[in-house]
């Protein structure tokens, strides 16, 4: 017969291992998705003459600048918002359909995002060069990337809402700064170590997004639309990894 002390110790040890595994999974997911977000936003910005494919509200600033200076690209930026909204709505419908079938929506949404990025890659290679930002070709190509990032933003709210955002880093940097100060100063906000836990989830994606943005910019400069294969492979790898995690009975 197992003594209560041993039983409690075993449960505590198992719980500790599970918590460490969940943290490892969360860090992996956050870092991977943030790299994809930075990569696609930077590569898309270069490929589409200054169109933000993920931070779509940032396009409003560029619209004002382009209207004031008379430069092109306004139509594509105006089209990005409704396409982004439709992509988020579509991702929500997919998630609801999966949940009705008792299937976690994370992996299907990752595969949908990868498929949209593949369409972006193929359309870009076929229709290049995209000489005018408001041409039919440029808008057609660009909306695949916008839709893909709409799906990623939806994933951030539907499946990994407890993690740092993976597409826009401003809020993450602000929260990480506050948490770092709370940890250093030992303030009441750090009681129970919530600030430390948030830092573990926020700092790696911030760095990964920055690396992804650099990789996307240089990747497009060197290889054109072919560089989009990198985030596609990363999404497929993450999807496969999450499948292994689920098979191993870790929560996901």
Short mmCIF file of C-alpha atoms in Angstrom, two decimals:
data_model
loop_
_atom_site.label_atom_id
_atom_site.label_comp_id
_atom_site.label_asym_id
_atom_site.label_seq_id
_atom_site.Cartn_x
_atom_site.Cartn_y
_atom_site.Cartn_z
CA UNK A 1 0.00 0.00 0.00
CA UNK A 2 1.33 3.44 -0.94
CA UNK A 3 1.59 5.77 2.02
CA UNK A 4 -0.22 9.14 1.84
CA UNK A 5 3.12 10.96 1.90
CA UNK A 6 4.43 8.99 -1.04
CA UNK A 7 1.16 9.40 -2.90
CA UNK A 8 1.17 13.13 -2.40
CA UNK A 9 4.81 13.33 -3.41
CA UNK A 10 4.15 11.38 -6.58
CA UNK A 11 1.22 13.58 -7.48
CA UNK A 12 3.26 16.72 -6.83
CA UNK A 13 6.13 15.39 -8.94
CA UNK A 14 3.78 14.49 -11.81
CA UNK A 15 2.12 17.89 -11.58
CA UNK A 16 5.52 19.60 -11.66
CA UNK A 17 6.57 17.63 -14.75
CA UNK A 18 3.29 18.44 -16.47
CA UNK A 19 3.67 22.14 -15.66
CA UNK A 20 7.20 22.14 -17.08
CA UNK A 21 6.01 20.35 -20.23
CA UNK A 22 3.15 22.82 -20.69
CA UNK A 23 5.53 25.76 -20.24
CA UNK A 24 7.92 24.24 -22.79
CA UNK A 25 5.05 23.77 -25.24
CA UNK A 26 3.85 27.33 -24.70
CA UNK A 27 7.31 28.81 -25.23
CA UNK A 28 7.77 26.74 -28.40
CA UNK A 29 4.39 27.80 -29.75
CA UNK A 30 4.86 31.47 -28.91
CA UNK A 31 8.37 31.64 -30.37
CA UNK A 32 7.38 29.82 -33.57
CA UNK A 33 4.25 31.87 -34.21
CA UNK A 34 6.00 35.16 -33.43
CA UNK A 35 8.77 34.31 -35.92
CA UNK A 36 6.13 33.63 -38.58
CA UNK A 37 4.35 36.90 -37.76
CA UNK A 38 7.51 38.97 -38.05
CA UNK A 39 8.70 37.15 -41.16
CA UNK A 40 5.45 37.50 -43.12
CA UNK A 41 4.87 41.11 -42.10
CA UNK A 42 8.37 42.13 -43.21
CA UNK A 43 8.44 40.06 -46.41
CA UNK A 44 4.93 41.21 -47.29
CA UNK A 45 5.82 44.84 -46.66
CA UNK A 46 8.68 44.56 -49.14
CA UNK A 47 6.80 42.46 -51.68
CA UNK A 48 3.66 44.62 -51.68
CA UNK A 49 5.11 48.12 -51.69
CA UNK A 50 4.51 48.95 -48.05
CA UNK A 51 1.42 46.90 -47.19
CA UNK A 52 1.23 45.61 -43.61
CA UNK A 53 -0.20 42.12 -43.87
CA UNK A 54 -0.59 41.54 -40.13
CA UNK A 55 -0.67 44.92 -38.39
CA UNK A 56 -3.48 46.06 -40.68
CA UNK A 57 -4.45 49.09 -38.61
CA UNK A 58 -0.95 50.40 -39.30
CA UNK A 59 -2.06 50.70 -42.91
CA UNK A 60 -4.33 53.60 -41.89
CA UNK A 61 -1.25 55.70 -41.14
CA UNK A 62 0.18 54.85 -44.55
CA UNK A 63 -3.14 55.63 -46.24
CA UNK A 64 -3.05 59.12 -44.75
CA UNK A 65 0.55 59.59 -45.84
CA UNK A 66 -0.16 58.37 -49.37
CA UNK A 67 -3.27 60.51 -49.76
CA UNK A 68 -1.29 63.53 -48.59
CA UNK A 69 1.63 62.87 -50.91
CA UNK A 70 -0.28 61.46 -53.87
CA UNK A 71 1.61 58.16 -53.94
CA UNK A 72 -0.04 54.83 -54.80
CA UNK A 73 -1.09 51.85 -52.73
CA UNK A 74 -4.25 53.20 -51.09
CA UNK A 75 -6.64 50.70 -52.71
CA UNK A 76 -4.64 47.67 -51.54
CA UNK A 77 -4.48 49.03 -47.99
CA UNK A 78 -8.20 49.73 -47.94
CA UNK A 79 -8.91 46.21 -49.19
CA UNK A 80 -6.72 44.68 -46.48
CA UNK A 81 -9.08 45.45 -43.58
CA UNK A 82 -12.22 43.66 -44.88
CA UNK A 83 -10.14 40.70 -46.06
CA UNK A 84 -8.50 40.53 -42.64
CA UNK A 85 -11.91 40.64 -40.93
CA UNK A 86 -13.27 37.91 -43.22
CA UNK A 87 -10.25 35.72 -42.48
CA UNK A 88 -10.70 36.13 -38.73
CA UNK A 89 -14.42 35.35 -39.09
CA UNK A 90 -13.66 32.31 -41.24
CA UNK A 91 -11.15 31.05 -38.67
CA UNK A 92 -13.80 31.40 -35.98
CA UNK A 93 -16.26 29.34 -38.00
CA UNK A 94 -13.62 26.65 -38.54
CA UNK A 95 -12.88 26.61 -34.82
CA UNK A 96 -16.57 26.26 -33.97
CA UNK A 97 -16.95 23.39 -36.44
CA UNK A 98 -13.94 21.62 -34.93
CA UNK A 99 -15.17 22.13 -31.38
CA UNK A 100 -18.56 20.60 -32.25
CA UNK A 101 -16.63 17.51 -33.34
CA UNK A 102 -14.58 17.53 -30.12
CA UNK A 103 -11.43 18.45 -32.08
CA UNK A 104 -9.02 21.11 -30.80
CA UNK A 105 -8.96 23.87 -33.46
CA UNK A 106 -5.27 24.80 -33.17
CA UNK A 107 -3.86 22.33 -35.68
CA UNK A 108 -6.56 22.82 -38.37
CA UNK A 109 -6.07 26.58 -38.14
CA UNK A 110 -2.29 26.22 -38.44
CA UNK A 111 -2.78 24.14 -41.58
CA UNK A 112 -5.21 26.74 -42.97
CA UNK A 113 -2.66 29.49 -42.38
CA UNK A 114 0.06 27.42 -44.07
CA UNK A 115 -2.24 26.84 -47.07
CA UNK A 116 -2.92 30.58 -47.43
CA UNK A 117 0.80 31.34 -47.26
CA UNK A 118 1.41 28.71 -49.93
CA UNK A 119 -1.15 30.48 -52.14
CA UNK A 120 0.69 33.76 -51.44
CA UNK A 121 4.00 32.20 -52.44
CA UNK A 122 2.69 30.60 -55.65
CA UNK A 123 0.63 33.60 -56.77
CA UNK A 124 3.55 35.92 -56.08
CA UNK A 125 5.96 33.83 -58.12
CA UNK A 126 3.54 33.47 -61.04
CA UNK A 127 2.48 37.12 -61.19
CA UNK A 128 5.81 38.80 -60.38
CA UNK A 129 7.00 41.42 -60.88
CA UNK A 130 4.29 43.38 -59.09
CA UNK A 131 5.12 46.78 -60.49
CA UNK A 132 2.18 48.82 -59.16
CA UNK A 133 0.93 48.46 -55.56
CA UNK A 134 -2.71 48.98 -56.58
CA UNK A 135 -2.64 46.69 -59.63
CA UNK A 136 -5.09 43.79 -59.73
CA UNK A 137 -2.17 41.38 -59.55
CA UNK A 138 -0.64 43.01 -56.47
CA UNK A 139 -3.96 43.14 -54.64
CA UNK A 140 -4.74 39.52 -55.53
CA UNK A 141 -1.36 38.32 -54.26
CA UNK A 142 -1.35 40.51 -51.17
CA UNK A 143 -4.75 39.44 -49.90
CA UNK A 144 -3.54 35.85 -49.46
CA UNK A 145 -0.91 37.08 -47.01
CA UNK A 146 -3.42 39.33 -45.25
CA UNK A 147 -5.84 36.39 -44.92
CA UNK A 148 -3.06 34.17 -43.53
CA UNK A 149 -2.22 36.75 -40.89
CA UNK A 150 -5.91 37.15 -40.11
CA UNK A 151 -5.98 33.44 -39.31
CA UNK A 152 -2.88 33.79 -37.12
CA UNK A 153 -4.45 36.66 -35.21
CA UNK A 154 -7.54 34.49 -34.71
CA UNK A 155 -5.36 31.64 -33.41
CA UNK A 156 -3.93 34.09 -30.91
CA UNK A 157 -7.38 34.81 -29.53
CA UNK A 158 -9.00 31.39 -29.88
CA UNK A 159 -6.29 28.85 -29.03
CA UNK A 160 -3.37 30.59 -27.31
CA UNK A 161 -4.99 33.60 -25.65
CA UNK A 162 -2.94 32.94 -22.50
CA UNK A 163 0.28 33.61 -24.44
CA UNK A 164 1.76 36.86 -25.69
CA UNK A 165 0.40 38.11 -28.99
CA UNK A 166 2.42 36.83 -31.95
CA UNK A 167 1.72 39.48 -34.58
CA UNK A 168 2.05 42.91 -32.94
CA UNK A 169 4.71 43.40 -30.27
CA UNK A 170 3.90 46.85 -28.83
CA UNK A 171 1.65 45.58 -26.02
CA UNK A 172 4.05 42.72 -25.30
CA UNK A 173 6.99 45.10 -24.87
CA UNK A 174 4.98 47.32 -22.54
CA UNK A 175 3.81 44.39 -20.40
CA UNK A 176 7.28 42.81 -20.31
CA UNK A 177 8.76 46.12 -19.14
CA UNK A 178 6.19 46.39 -16.33
CA UNK A 179 6.72 42.76 -15.28
CA UNK A 180 10.51 43.08 -15.34
CA UNK A 181 10.34 46.11 -13.04
CA UNK A 182 7.91 44.31 -10.70
CA UNK A 183 10.32 41.37 -10.48
CA UNK A 184 13.35 43.58 -9.88
CA UNK A 185 11.61 45.77 -7.29
CA UNK A 186 9.71 42.94 -5.60
CA UNK A 187 6.41 44.79 -5.77
CA UNK A 188 3.06 43.42 -4.66
CA UNK A 189 2.20 42.76 -8.31
CA UNK A 190 4.87 40.03 -8.32
CA UNK A 191 3.34 38.09 -5.40
CA UNK A 192 2.58 34.55 -6.49
CA UNK A 193 5.11 35.01 -9.29
CA UNK A 194 2.63 35.96 -12.06
CA UNK A 195 5.04 38.55 -13.43
CA UNK A 196 7.83 35.99 -13.76
CA UNK A 197 5.51 33.58 -15.54
CA UNK A 198 4.41 36.27 -18.00
CA UNK A 199 8.02 37.22 -18.69
CA UNK A 200 8.81 33.62 -19.65
CA UNK A 201 5.94 33.75 -22.13
CA UNK A 202 6.54 37.26 -23.51
CA UNK A 203 10.27 37.85 -23.83
CA UNK A 204 11.03 34.91 -26.18
CA UNK A 205 8.27 35.85 -28.69
CA UNK A 206 9.45 39.48 -28.73
CA UNK A 207 12.95 38.39 -29.68
CA UNK A 208 11.63 35.80 -32.12
CA UNK A 209 9.42 38.38 -33.87
CA UNK A 210 12.42 40.67 -34.33
CA UNK A 211 14.51 37.81 -35.76
CA UNK A 212 11.62 36.82 -38.02
CA UNK A 213 11.24 40.36 -39.32
CA UNK A 214 14.94 40.52 -40.20
CA UNK A 215 14.80 37.08 -41.81
CA UNK A 216 11.71 38.04 -43.82
CA UNK A 217 13.25 41.27 -45.09
CA UNK A 218 16.57 39.73 -46.08
CA UNK A 219 14.85 36.58 -47.32
CA UNK A 220 12.67 38.51 -49.74
CA UNK A 221 15.57 40.69 -50.86
CA UNK A 222 17.61 37.59 -51.70
CA UNK A 223 15.04 35.02 -52.80
CA UNK A 224 11.80 36.86 -53.55
CA UNK A 225 8.54 35.05 -52.87
CA UNK A 226 10.35 31.71 -52.50
CA UNK A 227 11.42 32.79 -49.01
CA UNK A 228 7.82 32.34 -47.81
CA UNK A 229 8.56 28.61 -47.77
CA UNK A 230 10.32 29.21 -44.43
CA UNK A 231 7.21 30.19 -42.39
CA UNK A 232 5.19 27.52 -44.20
CA UNK A 233 7.62 24.80 -43.11
CA UNK A 234 7.68 26.22 -39.59
CA UNK A 235 3.88 26.14 -39.33
CA UNK A 236 3.75 22.55 -40.59
CA UNK A 237 6.48 21.56 -38.13
CA UNK A 238 4.63 23.20 -35.25
CA UNK A 239 1.42 21.46 -36.30
CA UNK A 240 3.20 18.10 -36.31
CA UNK A 241 4.77 18.87 -32.94
CA UNK A 242 1.40 19.73 -31.42
CA UNK A 243 -0.01 16.48 -32.77
CA UNK A 244 2.77 14.60 -30.98
CA UNK A 245 2.02 16.53 -27.81
CA UNK A 246 -1.67 15.63 -27.98
CA UNK A 247 -0.83 11.99 -28.67
CA UNK A 248 1.37 12.06 -25.58
CA UNK A 249 -1.62 13.17 -23.48
CA UNK A 250 -0.28 16.60 -22.72
CA UNK A 251 -3.05 19.21 -22.71
CA UNK A 252 -3.31 21.16 -25.91
#
